[in-house]
PDB file of C-alpha atoms and ligand atoms in Angstrom:
ATOM      1  CA  MET A1486       0.187  -0.382   0.047  1.00 97.00           C
ATOM      2  CA  VAL A1487       0.409   3.636  -0.838  1.00 98.00           C
ATOM      3  CA  LEU A1488      -0.181   6.676   2.258  1.00 98.00           C
ATOM      4  CA  LEU A1489      -1.087   9.494   0.485  1.00 98.00           C
ATOM      5  CA  GLY A1490      -1.917  13.201   1.957  1.00 96.00           C
ATOM      6  CA  ALA A1491      -0.724  16.055   2.932  1.00 96.00           C
ATOM      7  CA  PRO A1492       2.412  16.666   4.974  1.00 95.00           C
ATOM      8  CA  GLY A1493       1.457  16.565   9.396  1.00 92.00           C
ATOM      9  CA  VAL A1494      -1.910  14.519   8.271  1.00 95.00           C
ATOM     10  CA  GLY A1495      -0.236  11.558  10.230  1.00 92.00           C
ATOM     11  CA  LYS A1496       0.626   8.941   7.373  1.00 95.00           C
ATOM     12  CA  GLY A1497       4.217   8.607   9.897  1.00 92.00           C
ATOM     13  CA  THR A1498       2.304   7.355  12.750  1.00 91.00           C
ATOM     14  CA  GLN A1499      -1.037   5.254  11.023  1.00 96.00           C
ATOM     15  CA  ALA A1500       2.210   4.064   8.701  1.00 96.00           C
ATOM     16  CA  GLU A1501       3.395   2.560  12.428  1.00 93.00           C
ATOM     17  CA  HIS A1502       0.492   1.256  13.679  1.00 95.00           C
ATOM     18  CA  LEU A1503      -0.443  -0.348  10.237  1.00 96.00           C
ATOM     19  CA  SER A1504       2.876  -2.572   9.841  1.00 96.00           C
ATOM     20  CA  LYS A1505       2.920  -3.664  13.645  1.00 96.00           C
ATOM     21  CA  LYS A1506      -0.818  -4.655  12.582  1.00 95.00           C
ATOM     22  CA  TYR A1507      -0.556  -6.374   9.544  1.00 94.00           C
ATOM     23  CA  LYS A1508       3.603  -7.243  10.495  1.00 95.00           C
ATOM     24  CA  CYS A1509       4.479  -5.438   6.918  1.00 95.00           C
ATOM     25  CA  CYS A1510       7.683  -3.902   6.142  1.00 96.00           C
ATOM     26  CA  GLN A1511       7.412  -0.181   6.745  1.00 96.00           C
ATOM     27  CA  LEU A1512       9.176   2.801   3.929  1.00 96.00           C
ATOM     28  CA  SER A1513       9.667   6.396   5.093  1.00 96.00           C
ATOM     29  CA  THR A1514      11.758   8.207   2.050  1.00 96.00           C
ATOM     30  CA  GLY A1515      11.372  11.368   5.023  1.00 94.00           C
ATOM     31  CA  ASP A1516      13.191   9.673   7.442  1.00 91.00           C
ATOM     32  CA  VAL A1517      16.140   8.307   5.251  1.00 92.00           C
ATOM     33  CA  PHE A1518      16.691  11.740   4.801  1.00 92.00           C
ATOM     34  CA  ARG A1519      16.420  12.429   8.261  1.00 89.00           C
ATOM     35  CA  ALA A1520      19.077   9.795   8.926  1.00 88.00           C
ATOM     36  CA  ALA A1521      21.194  10.985   6.465  1.00 88.00           C
ATOM     37  CA  LYS A1522      20.577  14.802   7.513  1.00 84.00           C
ATOM     38  CA  SER A1523      22.195  13.088  11.046  1.00 80.00           C
ATOM     39  CA  ALA A1524      25.353  11.483   9.113  1.00 79.00           C
ATOM     40  CA  SER A1525      28.386  13.256   9.232  1.00 75.00           C
ATOM     41  CA  SER A1526      28.901  15.627   6.446  1.00 73.00           C
ATOM     42  CA  ASP A1527      32.160  13.855   4.981  1.00 78.00           C
ATOM     43  CA  ALA A1528      30.162  10.573   4.977  1.00 78.00           C
ATOM     44  CA  MET A1529      27.209  11.872   3.074  1.00 86.00           C
ATOM     45  CA  THR A1530      28.154  11.638  -1.164  1.00 90.00           C
ATOM     46  CA  GLU A1531      27.378  15.055  -2.834  1.00 91.00           C
ATOM     47  CA  THR A1532      24.028  13.770  -4.014  1.00 92.00           C
ATOM     48  CA  MET A1533      22.331  13.301  -0.560  1.00 92.00           C
ATOM     49  CA  ARG A1534      23.734  16.601   0.688  1.00 92.00           C
ATOM     50  CA  GLU A1535      21.639  18.294  -2.081  1.00 94.00           C
ATOM     51  CA  ALA A1536      18.699  16.176  -1.297  1.00 94.00           C
ATOM     52  CA  VAL A1537      19.367  17.119   2.781  1.00 93.00           C
ATOM     53  CA  GLU A1538      19.474  20.978   1.720  1.00 93.00           C
ATOM     54  CA  ARG A1539      16.234  20.581  -0.542  1.00 96.00           C
ATOM     55  CA  MET A1540      14.364  18.707   2.717  1.00 94.00           C
ATOM     56  CA  LYS A1541      15.790  21.306   5.563  1.00 91.00           C
ATOM     57  CA  GLN A1542      14.045  23.976   2.615  1.00 93.00           C
ATOM     58  CA  GLY A1543      10.470  21.950   2.232  1.00 94.00           C
ATOM     59  CA  LYS A1544      11.631  21.630  -1.108  1.00 96.00           C
ATOM     60  CA  LEU A1545      10.915  18.238  -2.608  1.00 97.00           C
ATOM     61  CA  VAL A1546      13.864  16.331  -3.709  1.00 97.00           C
ATOM     62  CA  SER A1547      14.707  15.002  -7.011  1.00 97.00           C
ATOM     63  CA  ASP A1548      12.960  12.465  -8.324  1.00 97.00           C
ATOM     64  CA  GLU A1549      15.745  10.404  -9.599  1.00 97.00           C
ATOM     65  CA  THR A1550      17.708  10.477  -5.856  1.00 97.00           C
ATOM     66  CA  VAL A1551      14.031   9.569  -4.387  1.00 97.00           C
ATOM     67  CA  VAL A1552      13.570   6.378  -6.341  1.00 97.00           C
ATOM     68  CA  GLN A1553      17.568   5.496  -6.464  1.00 96.00           C
ATOM     69  CA  ILE A1554      16.741   5.721  -2.574  1.00 94.00           C
ATOM     70  CA  VAL A1555      13.650   3.322  -2.781  1.00 96.00           C
ATOM     71  CA  ARG A1556      15.680   0.983  -5.368  1.00 95.00           C
ATOM     72  CA  GLU A1557      18.387   0.483  -2.532  1.00 94.00           C
ATOM     73  CA  ARG A1558      15.614  -0.807  -0.432  1.00 94.00           C
ATOM     74  CA  TYR A1559      14.160  -3.377  -3.230  1.00 93.00           C
ATOM     75  CA  ASP A1560      13.742  -5.818  -0.273  1.00 94.00           C
ATOM     76  CA  CYS A1561      11.135  -3.805   1.574  1.00 95.00           C
ATOM     77  CA  LEU A1562       9.004  -3.866  -1.272  1.00 96.00           C
ATOM     78  CA  THR A1563       9.378  -8.032  -1.809  1.00 95.00           C
ATOM     79  CA  CYS A1564       8.482  -8.476   1.752  1.00 95.00           C
ATOM     80  CA  GLY A1565       5.843 -11.209   2.331  1.00 94.00           C
ATOM     81  CA  TYR A1566       3.627  -9.257   4.556  1.00 94.00           C
ATOM     82  CA  GLY A1567       3.185  -6.779   1.804  1.00 95.00           C
ATOM     83  CA  PHE A1568       4.936  -3.475   1.963  1.00 97.00           C
ATOM     84  CA  LEU A1569       4.057  -0.002   2.871  1.00 97.00           C
ATOM     85  CA  LEU A1570       5.641   3.124   1.400  1.00 98.00           C
ATOM     86  CA  ASP A1571       4.826   6.586   3.275  1.00 97.00           C
ATOM     87  CA  GLY A1572       5.824   9.686   1.906  1.00 96.00           C
ATOM     88  CA  PHE A1573       6.546   7.983  -1.569  1.00 98.00           C
ATOM     89  CA  PRO A1574       5.473   8.480  -4.653  1.00 98.00           C
ATOM     90  CA  ARG A1575       4.844  12.276  -4.374  1.00 97.00           C
ATOM     91  CA  THR A1576       5.038  12.836  -8.023  1.00 98.00           C
ATOM     92  CA  VAL A1577       3.156  11.336 -10.891  1.00 97.00           C
ATOM     93  CA  ASP A1578       6.789  10.623 -12.225  1.00 98.00           C
ATOM     94  CA  GLN A1579       7.796   9.169  -9.399  1.00 98.00           C
ATOM     95  CA  ALA A1580       4.433   6.819  -9.107  1.00 98.00           C
ATOM     96  CA  LYS A1581       4.971   5.556 -12.409  1.00 98.00           C
ATOM     97  CA  ALA A1582       8.984   4.645 -11.667  1.00 98.00           C
ATOM     98  CA  LEU A1583       7.397   3.181  -8.772  1.00 98.00           C
ATOM     99  CA  GLU A1584       5.205   0.662 -11.378  1.00 97.00           C
ATOM    100  CA  ASP A1585       7.887  -0.254 -13.490  1.00 97.00           C
ATOM    101  CA  MET A1586      10.019  -1.702 -10.061  1.00 97.00           C
ATOM    102  CA  LEU A1587       6.986  -3.470  -8.668  1.00 97.00           C
ATOM    103  CA  ALA A1588       6.588  -4.635 -12.791  1.00 97.00           C
ATOM    104  CA  GLU A1589      10.542  -6.205 -12.355  1.00 96.00           C
ATOM    105  CA  LEU A1590       9.753  -8.290  -9.228  1.00 95.00           C
ATOM    106  CA  GLY A1591       6.346  -8.657 -10.092  1.00 96.00           C
ATOM    107  CA  VAL A1592       4.486  -7.460  -7.180  1.00 95.00           C
ATOM    108  CA  SER A1593       1.230  -5.403  -7.055  1.00 94.00           C
ATOM    109  CA  LEU A1594      -0.012  -2.296  -6.050  1.00 97.00           C
ATOM    110  CA  ASP A1595      -3.459  -3.137  -3.848  1.00 96.00           C
ATOM    111  CA  ALA A1596      -4.244   0.180  -2.168  1.00 97.00           C
ATOM    112  CA  VAL A1597      -3.696   3.978  -1.928  1.00 98.00           C
ATOM    113  CA  LEU A1598      -4.580   5.727   1.792  1.00 98.00           C
ATOM    114  CA  ASN A1599      -5.322   8.741   1.490  1.00 98.00           C
ATOM    115  CA  TYR A1600      -5.437  10.887   4.121  1.00 98.00           C
ATOM    116  CA  THR A1601      -7.346  13.888   3.618  1.00 97.00           C
ATOM    117  CA  LEU A1602      -7.741  17.201   6.548  1.00 96.00           C
ATOM    118  CA  ASP A1603      -8.308  21.015   6.426  1.00 94.00           C
ATOM    119  CA  THR A1604      -5.274  23.235   5.668  1.00 93.00           C
ATOM    120  CA  ASP A1605      -5.708  25.327   8.590  1.00 93.00           C
ATOM    121  CA  GLU A1606      -5.433  21.986  11.186  1.00 94.00           C
ATOM    122  CA  VAL A1607      -2.392  20.842   8.599  1.00 94.00           C
ATOM    123  CA  ILE A1608      -0.810  23.832   9.466  1.00 94.00           C
ATOM    124  CA  ARG A1609      -1.540  23.922  13.006  1.00 94.00           C
ATOM    125  CA  ARG A1610      -0.354  20.358  13.404  1.00 94.00           C
ATOM    126  CA  LEU A1611       2.997  21.043  11.504  1.00 95.00           C
ATOM    127  CA  SER A1612       3.682  24.351  13.633  1.00 95.00           C
ATOM    128  CA  GLY A1613       3.257  22.835  16.810  1.00 95.00           C
ATOM    129  CA  ARG A1614       4.805  19.508  16.638  1.00 95.00           C
ATOM    130  CA  ARG A1615       7.888  18.313  18.411  1.00 96.00           C
ATOM    131  CA  THR A1616      10.110  15.638  17.171  1.00 94.00           C
ATOM    132  CA  CYS A1617      12.067  13.248  19.808  1.00 94.00           C
ATOM    133  CA  ARG A1618      16.193  13.182  18.722  1.00 91.00           C
ATOM    134  CA  ALA A1619      16.385   9.700  20.344  1.00 92.00           C
ATOM    135  CA  CYS A1620      13.274   7.203  19.097  1.00 91.00           C
ATOM    136  CA  LYS A1621      11.403  10.104  16.118  1.00 88.00           C
ATOM    137  CA  ALA A1622       7.982   9.881  18.387  1.00 90.00           C
ATOM    138  CA  THR A1623       6.486  13.162  18.197  1.00 91.00           C
ATOM    139  CA  ALA A1624       4.412  15.590  20.399  1.00 93.00           C
ATOM    140  CA  HIS A1625       2.772  18.272  20.101  1.00 94.00           C
ATOM    141  CA  VAL A1626       2.542  21.630  22.180  1.00 95.00           C
ATOM    142  CA  ILE A1627      -1.139  21.856  22.666  1.00 92.00           C
ATOM    143  CA  PHE A1628      -2.665  18.703  21.383  1.00 89.00           C
ATOM    144  CA  ASN A1629      -0.494  15.720  23.126  1.00 91.00           C
ATOM    145  CA  PRO A1630       2.696  18.410  25.530  1.00 95.00           C
ATOM    146  CA  PRO A1631       5.194  16.857  26.933  1.00 97.00           C
ATOM    147  CA  GLN A1632       4.526  15.718  30.895  1.00 97.00           C
ATOM    148  CA  VAL A1633       8.011  17.611  30.882  1.00 97.00           C
ATOM    149  CA  GLU A1634       8.670  20.511  28.275  1.00 96.00           C
ATOM    150  CA  GLY A1635      11.763  19.650  26.059  1.00 97.00           C
ATOM    151  CA  MET A1636      11.816  15.713  26.403  1.00 98.00           C
ATOM    152  CA  CYS A1637      10.337  12.916  24.996  1.00 98.00           C
ATOM    153  CA  ASP A1638       7.548  10.745  26.807  1.00 97.00           C
ATOM    154  CA  LYS A1639       8.877   7.869  25.916  1.00 96.00           C
ATOM    155  CA  CYS A1640      12.768   7.715  26.111  1.00 97.00           C
ATOM    156  CA  GLY A1641      13.754  10.835  27.340  1.00 97.00           C
ATOM    157  CA  GLY A1642      15.357  12.110  24.249  1.00 97.00           C
ATOM    158  CA  GLU A1643      14.950  15.372  23.179  1.00 97.00           C
ATOM    159  CA  LEU A1644      12.365  16.835  21.222  1.00 97.00           C
ATOM    160  CA  TYR A1645      13.241  19.428  18.958  1.00 95.00           C
ATOM    161  CA  GLN A1646      11.246  20.879  15.780  1.00 95.00           C
ATOM    162  CA  ARG A1647      12.635  19.889  12.086  1.00 92.00           C
ATOM    163  CA  ASP A1648      14.156  22.712  10.397  1.00 91.00           C
ATOM    164  CA  ASP A1649      10.934  21.616   7.501  1.00 93.00           C
ATOM    165  CA  ASP A1650       8.506  22.283  10.160  1.00 94.00           C
ATOM    166  CA  GLN A1651       9.360  25.425  10.846  1.00 93.00           C
ATOM    167  CA  PRO A1652       6.802  28.408   9.305  1.00 92.00           C
ATOM    168  CA  ASP A1653       8.381  29.677   5.832  1.00 92.00           C
ATOM    169  CA  ALA A1654       8.863  25.220   4.978  1.00 94.00           C
ATOM    170  CA  ILE A1655       5.696  24.408   5.987  1.00 95.00           C
ATOM    171  CA  ARG A1656       4.191  27.054   3.109  1.00 93.00           C
ATOM    172  CA  VAL A1657       6.307  26.087   0.886  1.00 95.00           C
ATOM    173  CA  ARG A1658       5.803  22.335   1.445  1.00 96.00           C
ATOM    174  CA  LEU A1659       2.495  23.110   1.061  1.00 96.00           C
ATOM    175  CA  LYS A1660       2.579  24.126  -1.564  1.00 96.00           C
ATOM    176  CA  ALA A1661       4.624  21.325  -2.683  1.00 96.00           C
ATOM    177  CA  TYR A1662       2.062  18.804  -1.392  1.00 97.00           C
ATOM    178  CA  GLU A1663      -0.818  20.596  -3.490  1.00 97.00           C
ATOM    179  CA  ASP A1664       1.307  20.968  -7.450  1.00 97.00           C
ATOM    180  CA  SER A1665       3.134  17.941  -6.947  1.00 97.00           C
ATOM    181  CA  THR A1666       1.570  15.148  -4.699  1.00 97.00           C
ATOM    182  CA  ALA A1667      -2.425  15.885  -4.644  1.00 96.00           C
ATOM    183  CA  PRO A1668      -3.054  15.358  -8.595  1.00 96.00           C
ATOM    184  CA  LEU A1669      -1.564  11.276  -7.420  1.00 98.00           C
ATOM    185  CA  ALA A1670      -5.127  11.397  -5.198  1.00 97.00           C
ATOM    186  CA  ASP A1671      -6.925  10.918  -8.969  1.00 97.00           C
ATOM    187  CA  TYR A1672      -4.232   9.439 -11.107  1.00 97.00           C
ATOM    188  CA  TYR A1673      -4.576   6.596  -8.249  1.00 98.00           C
ATOM    189  CA  ASP A1674      -7.862   6.808  -8.259  1.00 98.00           C
ATOM    190  CA  ARG A1675      -8.620   6.207 -11.914  1.00 97.00           C
ATOM    191  CA  LYS A1676      -6.936   3.130 -11.278  1.00 97.00           C
ATOM    192  CA  GLY A1677      -9.460   2.174  -8.313  1.00 96.00           C
ATOM    193  CA  LEU A1678      -6.767   1.767  -5.756  1.00 97.00           C
ATOM    194  CA  LEU A1679      -8.026   5.334  -3.652  1.00 97.00           C
ATOM    195  CA  ILE A1680      -9.060   4.984  -0.736  1.00 97.00           C
ATOM    196  CA  ASN A1681      -9.863   8.286   1.054  1.00 97.00           C
ATOM    197  CA  ILE A1682     -10.223   8.816   5.096  1.00 98.00           C
ATOM    198  CA  SER A1683     -10.192  12.086   6.989  1.00 98.00           C
ATOM    199  CA  ALA A1684      -7.493  12.558   9.285  1.00 98.00           C
ATOM    200  CA  GLU A1685      -9.649  14.131  11.865  1.00 97.00           C
ATOM    201  CA  GLY A1686      -9.292  13.601  15.307  1.00 94.00           C
ATOM    202  CA  SER A1687      -6.806  11.675  17.815  1.00 92.00           C
ATOM    203  CA  PRO A1688      -4.561   9.277  16.115  1.00 92.00           C
ATOM    204  CA  ASP A1689      -6.112   5.984  17.458  1.00 95.00           C
ATOM    205  CA  THR A1690      -9.861   7.395  16.350  1.00 97.00           C
ATOM    206  CA  VAL A1691      -7.745   7.838  12.703  1.00 97.00           C
ATOM    207  CA  PHE A1692      -6.708   4.173  12.509  1.00 98.00           C
ATOM    208  CA  GLY A1693      -9.799   2.611  13.851  1.00 98.00           C
ATOM    209  CA  ARG A1694     -11.220   4.096  10.640  1.00 98.00           C
ATOM    210  CA  THR A1695      -8.033   2.927   8.953  1.00 98.00           C
ATOM    211  CA  GLU A1696      -8.750  -0.467  10.463  1.00 96.00           C
ATOM    212  CA  THR A1697     -11.883  -0.919   9.271  1.00 97.00           C
ATOM    213  CA  LEU A1698     -11.422   0.494   5.649  1.00 96.00           C
ATOM    214  CA  VAL A1699      -8.102  -1.882   5.128  1.00 95.00           C
ATOM    215  CA  ASP A1700     -10.474  -5.213   6.856  1.00 94.00           C
ATOM    216  CA  LYS A1701     -13.078  -4.209   4.048  1.00 94.00           C
ATOM    217  CA  ARG A1702     -10.918  -4.457   1.009  1.00 90.00           C
ATOM    218  CA  PHE A1703      -8.553  -6.847   2.114  1.00 87.00           C
ATOM    219  CA  PHE A1704     -10.150  -9.580   4.584  1.00 84.00           C
TER     220      PHE A1704
HETATM  221  P1  AMP B2464       8.017  13.779   5.086  1.00 85.99           P
HETATM  222  O1  AMP B2464       9.038  13.203   5.938  1.00 85.99           O
HETATM  223  O2  AMP B2464       7.428  12.406   4.087  1.00 85.99           O
HETATM  224  O3  AMP B2464       7.879  14.931   4.883  1.00 85.99           O
HETATM  225  O4  AMP B2464       9.326  14.119   4.193  1.00 85.99           O
HETATM  226  C1  AMP B2464      10.661  14.788   4.154  1.00 85.99           C
HETATM  227  C2  AMP B2464      11.457  15.712   3.057  1.00 85.99           C
HETATM  228  O5  AMP B2464      11.664  14.706   2.551  1.00 85.99           O
HETATM  229  C3  AMP B2464       9.848  16.167   2.351  1.00 85.99           C
HETATM  230  O6  AMP B2464       9.268  17.414   2.536  1.00 85.99           O
HETATM  231  C4  AMP B2464      10.848  16.599   0.910  1.00 85.99           C
HETATM  232  O7  AMP B2464      12.269  17.120   0.987  1.00 85.99           O
HETATM  233  C5  AMP B2464      12.218  14.754   0.801  1.00 85.99           C
HETATM  234  N1  AMP B2464      11.102  13.603   0.809  1.00 85.99           N
HETATM  235  C6  AMP B2464      10.656  12.449   0.845  1.00 85.99           C
HETATM  236  N2  AMP B2464      10.026  11.939   0.483  1.00 85.99           N
HETATM  237  C7  AMP B2464       9.813  12.434  -0.633  1.00 85.99           C
HETATM  238  C8  AMP B2464       9.627  12.099  -2.215  1.00 85.99           C
HETATM  239  N3  AMP B2464       8.711  10.808  -2.132  1.00 85.99           N
HETATM  240  N4  AMP B2464       9.523  12.905  -2.793  1.00 85.99           N
HETATM  241  C9  AMP B2464      10.786  14.436  -2.794  1.00 85.99           C
HETATM  242  N5  AMP B2464      10.767  14.764  -2.096  1.00 85.99           N
HETATM  243  C10 AMP B2464      11.210  13.440  -0.745  1.00 85.99           C
END
């Protein structure tokens, strides 16, 4: 399955719940670039350095680089329990590249979960989001504040605000989403793969909706 939706709708959280429940392999291209950002700059290729720079500004990384990142992780696409892609594809060209990869591997895409949320709510979620440097868990300064300010409830790690959750980068990300990613909903709808899911409410509420729709489709 592919998870679609604007930045901040909670795709990463839903992907974690889904991979736990259905045992499928989860690949988040955003996590790959964030991990690269923490690597020492000597260990980074020029392509990766450029990708990290674009990510910090909220811009999309080039299709070529992202497709290469996914190609290097083919194992995930052939997992016996299936795969979950979070944050990929984000453009129609990436979707076509994914189709080619899946055809090479003899695997099919079964569903695309499209999380929908009002833009004002997306901005509220993104601007208050804090992320743990150690375990990547997220908190929210208003909706889910940590017990101790600046400290992750799960592991005690330091909470920080992602570069791309700063106001200027949020604007760039939402524009990239509208221009390049939102058209994918139509693209997959025409293929009969799209399942729209409201991302309103708590992560558990959204997961309840997700489970119901996924079980209806597959079981
Ligand atoms: P995410 O965590 O999915 O919001 O991704 C964080 C950032 O990584 C994005 O804003 C982009 O800069 C980059 N990125 C992740 N996935 C892709 C993709 N499929 N295409 C282009 N850029 C991506």
